[in-house]
Short mmCIF file of N, CA and C in Angstrom, two decimals:
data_model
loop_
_atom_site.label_atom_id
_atom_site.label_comp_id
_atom_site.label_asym_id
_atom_site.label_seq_id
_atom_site.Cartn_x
_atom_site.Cartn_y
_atom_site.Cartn_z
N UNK U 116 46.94 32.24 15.79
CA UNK U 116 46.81 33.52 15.13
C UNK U 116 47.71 34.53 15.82
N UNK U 117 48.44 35.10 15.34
CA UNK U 117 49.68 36.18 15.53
C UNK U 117 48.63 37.60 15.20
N UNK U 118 48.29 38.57 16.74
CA UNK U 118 47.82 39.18 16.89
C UNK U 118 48.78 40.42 16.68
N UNK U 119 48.48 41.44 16.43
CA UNK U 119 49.63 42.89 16.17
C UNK U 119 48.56 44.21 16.48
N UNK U 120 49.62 44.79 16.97
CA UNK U 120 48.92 46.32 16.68
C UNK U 120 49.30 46.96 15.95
N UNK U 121 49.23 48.08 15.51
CA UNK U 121 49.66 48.89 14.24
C UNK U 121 48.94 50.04 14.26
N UNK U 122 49.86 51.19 13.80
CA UNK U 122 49.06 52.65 13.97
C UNK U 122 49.18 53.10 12.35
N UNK U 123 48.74 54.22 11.96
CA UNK U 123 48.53 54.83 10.97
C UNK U 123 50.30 54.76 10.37
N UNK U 124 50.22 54.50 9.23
CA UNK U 124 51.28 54.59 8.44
C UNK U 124 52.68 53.08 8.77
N UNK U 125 52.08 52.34 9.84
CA UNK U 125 53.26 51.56 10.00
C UNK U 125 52.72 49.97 9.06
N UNK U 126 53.71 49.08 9.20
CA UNK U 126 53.55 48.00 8.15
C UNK U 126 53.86 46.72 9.07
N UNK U 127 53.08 45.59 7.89
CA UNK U 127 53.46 44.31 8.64
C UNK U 127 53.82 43.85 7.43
N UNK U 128 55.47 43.32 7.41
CA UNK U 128 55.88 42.16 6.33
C UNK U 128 55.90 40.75 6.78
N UNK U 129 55.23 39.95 5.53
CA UNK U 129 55.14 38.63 5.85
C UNK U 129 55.99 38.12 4.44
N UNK U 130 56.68 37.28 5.31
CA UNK U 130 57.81 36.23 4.22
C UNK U 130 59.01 37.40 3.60
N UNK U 131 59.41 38.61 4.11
CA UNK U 131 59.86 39.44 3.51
C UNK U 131 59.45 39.80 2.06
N UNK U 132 58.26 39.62 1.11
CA UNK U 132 58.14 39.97 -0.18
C UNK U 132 56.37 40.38 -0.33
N UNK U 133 55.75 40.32 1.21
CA UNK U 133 54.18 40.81 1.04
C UNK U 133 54.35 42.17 2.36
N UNK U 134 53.61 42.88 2.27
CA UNK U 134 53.67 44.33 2.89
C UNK U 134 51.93 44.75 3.04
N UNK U 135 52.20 44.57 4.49
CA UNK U 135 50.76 44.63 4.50
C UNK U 135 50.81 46.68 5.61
N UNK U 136 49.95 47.41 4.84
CA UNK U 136 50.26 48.87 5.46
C UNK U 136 48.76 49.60 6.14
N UNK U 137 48.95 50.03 7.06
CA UNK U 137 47.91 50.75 7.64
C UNK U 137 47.29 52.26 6.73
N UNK U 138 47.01 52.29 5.46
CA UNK U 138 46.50 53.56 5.11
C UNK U 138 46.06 54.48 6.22
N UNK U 139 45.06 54.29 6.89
CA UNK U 139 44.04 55.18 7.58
C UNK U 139 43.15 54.63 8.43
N UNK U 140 42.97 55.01 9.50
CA UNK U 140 41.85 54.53 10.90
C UNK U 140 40.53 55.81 10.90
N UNK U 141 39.46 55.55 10.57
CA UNK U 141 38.46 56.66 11.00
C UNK U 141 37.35 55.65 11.39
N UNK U 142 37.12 55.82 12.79
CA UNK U 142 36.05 54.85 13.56
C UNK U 142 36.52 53.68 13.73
N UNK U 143 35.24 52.98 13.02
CA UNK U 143 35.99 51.60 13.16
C UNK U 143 36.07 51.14 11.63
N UNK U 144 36.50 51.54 10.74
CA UNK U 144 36.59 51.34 9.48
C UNK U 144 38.40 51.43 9.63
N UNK U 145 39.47 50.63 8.75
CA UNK U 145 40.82 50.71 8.76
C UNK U 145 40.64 50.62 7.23
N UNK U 146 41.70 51.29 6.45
CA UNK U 146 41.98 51.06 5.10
C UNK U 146 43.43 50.23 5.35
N UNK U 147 43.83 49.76 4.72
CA UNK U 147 45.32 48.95 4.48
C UNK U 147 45.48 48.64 3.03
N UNK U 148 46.84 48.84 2.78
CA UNK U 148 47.48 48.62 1.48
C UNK U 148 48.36 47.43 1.90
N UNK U 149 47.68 46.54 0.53
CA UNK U 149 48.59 45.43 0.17
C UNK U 149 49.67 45.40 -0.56
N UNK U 150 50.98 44.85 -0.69
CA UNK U 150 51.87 44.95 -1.74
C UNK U 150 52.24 43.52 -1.79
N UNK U 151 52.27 42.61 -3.30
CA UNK U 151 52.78 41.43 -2.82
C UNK U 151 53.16 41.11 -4.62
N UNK U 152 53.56 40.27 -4.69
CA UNK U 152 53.83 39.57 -5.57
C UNK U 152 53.04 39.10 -6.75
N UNK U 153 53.56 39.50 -8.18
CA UNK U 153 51.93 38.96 -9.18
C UNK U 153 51.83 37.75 -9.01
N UNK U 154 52.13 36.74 -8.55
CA UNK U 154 51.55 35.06 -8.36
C UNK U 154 51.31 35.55 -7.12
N UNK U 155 51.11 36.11 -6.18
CA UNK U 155 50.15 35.99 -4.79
C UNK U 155 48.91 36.77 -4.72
N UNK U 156 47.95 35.99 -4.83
CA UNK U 156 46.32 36.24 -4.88
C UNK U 156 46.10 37.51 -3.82
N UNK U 157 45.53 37.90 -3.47
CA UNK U 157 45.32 38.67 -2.65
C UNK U 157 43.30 39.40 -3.12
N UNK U 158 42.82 38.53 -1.72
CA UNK U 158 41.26 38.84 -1.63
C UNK U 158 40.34 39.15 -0.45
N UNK U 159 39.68 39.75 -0.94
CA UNK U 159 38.85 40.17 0.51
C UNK U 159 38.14 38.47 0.99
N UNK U 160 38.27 38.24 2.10
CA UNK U 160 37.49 37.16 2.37
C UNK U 160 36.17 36.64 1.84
N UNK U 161 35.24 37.53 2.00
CA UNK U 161 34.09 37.59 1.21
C UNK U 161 33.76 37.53 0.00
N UNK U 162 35.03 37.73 -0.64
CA UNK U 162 35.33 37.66 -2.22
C UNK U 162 35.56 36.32 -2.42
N UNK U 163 37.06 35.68 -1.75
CA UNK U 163 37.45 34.09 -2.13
C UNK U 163 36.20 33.55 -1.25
N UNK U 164 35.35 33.25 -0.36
CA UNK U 164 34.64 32.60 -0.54
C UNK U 164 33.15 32.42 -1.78
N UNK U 165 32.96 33.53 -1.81
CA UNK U 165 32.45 33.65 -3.12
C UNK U 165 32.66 33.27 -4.60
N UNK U 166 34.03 33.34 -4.66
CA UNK U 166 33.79 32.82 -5.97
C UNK U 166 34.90 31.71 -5.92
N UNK U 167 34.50 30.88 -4.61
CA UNK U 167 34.74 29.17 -4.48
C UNK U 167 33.54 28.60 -4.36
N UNK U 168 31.98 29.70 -3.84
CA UNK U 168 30.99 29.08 -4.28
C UNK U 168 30.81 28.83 -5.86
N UNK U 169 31.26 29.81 -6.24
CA UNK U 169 31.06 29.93 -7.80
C UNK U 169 31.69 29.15 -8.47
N UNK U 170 32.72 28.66 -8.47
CA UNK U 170 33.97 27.66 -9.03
C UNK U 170 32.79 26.11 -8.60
N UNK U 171 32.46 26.27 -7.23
CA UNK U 171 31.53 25.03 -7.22
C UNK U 171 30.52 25.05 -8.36
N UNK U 172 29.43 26.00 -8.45
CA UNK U 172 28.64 26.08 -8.93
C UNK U 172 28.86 25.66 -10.58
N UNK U 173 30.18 26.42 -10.71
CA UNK U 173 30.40 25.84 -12.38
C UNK U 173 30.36 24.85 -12.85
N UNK U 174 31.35 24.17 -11.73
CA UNK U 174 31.61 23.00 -12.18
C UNK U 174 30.72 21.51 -11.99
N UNK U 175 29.01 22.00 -11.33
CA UNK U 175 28.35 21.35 -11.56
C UNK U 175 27.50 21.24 -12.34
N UNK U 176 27.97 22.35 -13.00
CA UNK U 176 26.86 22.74 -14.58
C UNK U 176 27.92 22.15 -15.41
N UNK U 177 26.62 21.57 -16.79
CA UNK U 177 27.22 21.08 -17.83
C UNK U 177 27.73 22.49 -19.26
N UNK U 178 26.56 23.51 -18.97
CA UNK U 178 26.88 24.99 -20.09
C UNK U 178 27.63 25.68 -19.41
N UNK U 179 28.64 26.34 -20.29
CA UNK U 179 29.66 27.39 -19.55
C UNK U 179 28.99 28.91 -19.49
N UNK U 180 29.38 29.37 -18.09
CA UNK U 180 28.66 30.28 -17.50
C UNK U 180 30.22 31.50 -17.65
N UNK U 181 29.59 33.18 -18.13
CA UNK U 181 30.64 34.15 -18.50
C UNK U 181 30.78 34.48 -16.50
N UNK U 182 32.32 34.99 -16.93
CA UNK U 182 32.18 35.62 -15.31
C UNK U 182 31.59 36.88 -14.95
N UNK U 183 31.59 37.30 -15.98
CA UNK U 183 30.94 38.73 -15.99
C UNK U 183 29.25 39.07 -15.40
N UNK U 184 28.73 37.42 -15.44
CA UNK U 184 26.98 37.07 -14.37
C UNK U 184 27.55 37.32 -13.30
N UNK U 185 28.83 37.10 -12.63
CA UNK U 185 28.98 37.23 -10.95
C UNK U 185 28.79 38.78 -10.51
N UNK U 186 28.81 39.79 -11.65
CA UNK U 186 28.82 40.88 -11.27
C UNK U 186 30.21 41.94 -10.96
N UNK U 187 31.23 41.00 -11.69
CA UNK U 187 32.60 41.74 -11.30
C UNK U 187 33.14 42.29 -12.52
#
């Protein structure tokens, strides 16, 4: 894991075409702006594991389930 520091307003590019930016530091909360590419996913962790439970879950049901039950 490639550790960095970063202050308010500076950026980390990865592969030259994703831009990852420090919005704002207050406490311990950081905002960051993503910029990347429309074929590159981009998710909160808690999100893609979630709805890889859910992709499981579907696909062990035989009735199709709307995505709109996950709450998004």
């Amino acid at each position: 894991m490639l550790v960095l520091t970063r202050r308010k307003d500076e950026e980390i590019l990865i592969n030259g075409n994703i831009s990852i930016k420090v919005l704002s530091v207050k406490g311990n909360r950081v905002r960051l702006g993503v910029e990347a590419p429309d074929d590159v996913q981009v998710n909160r962790a808690e999100i893609q594991k979630f709805l890889g439970q859910f992709e499981v879950e579907v696909e062990n049901k035989t009735e199709c389930v709307p995505v709109q039950s996950c709450g998004f």
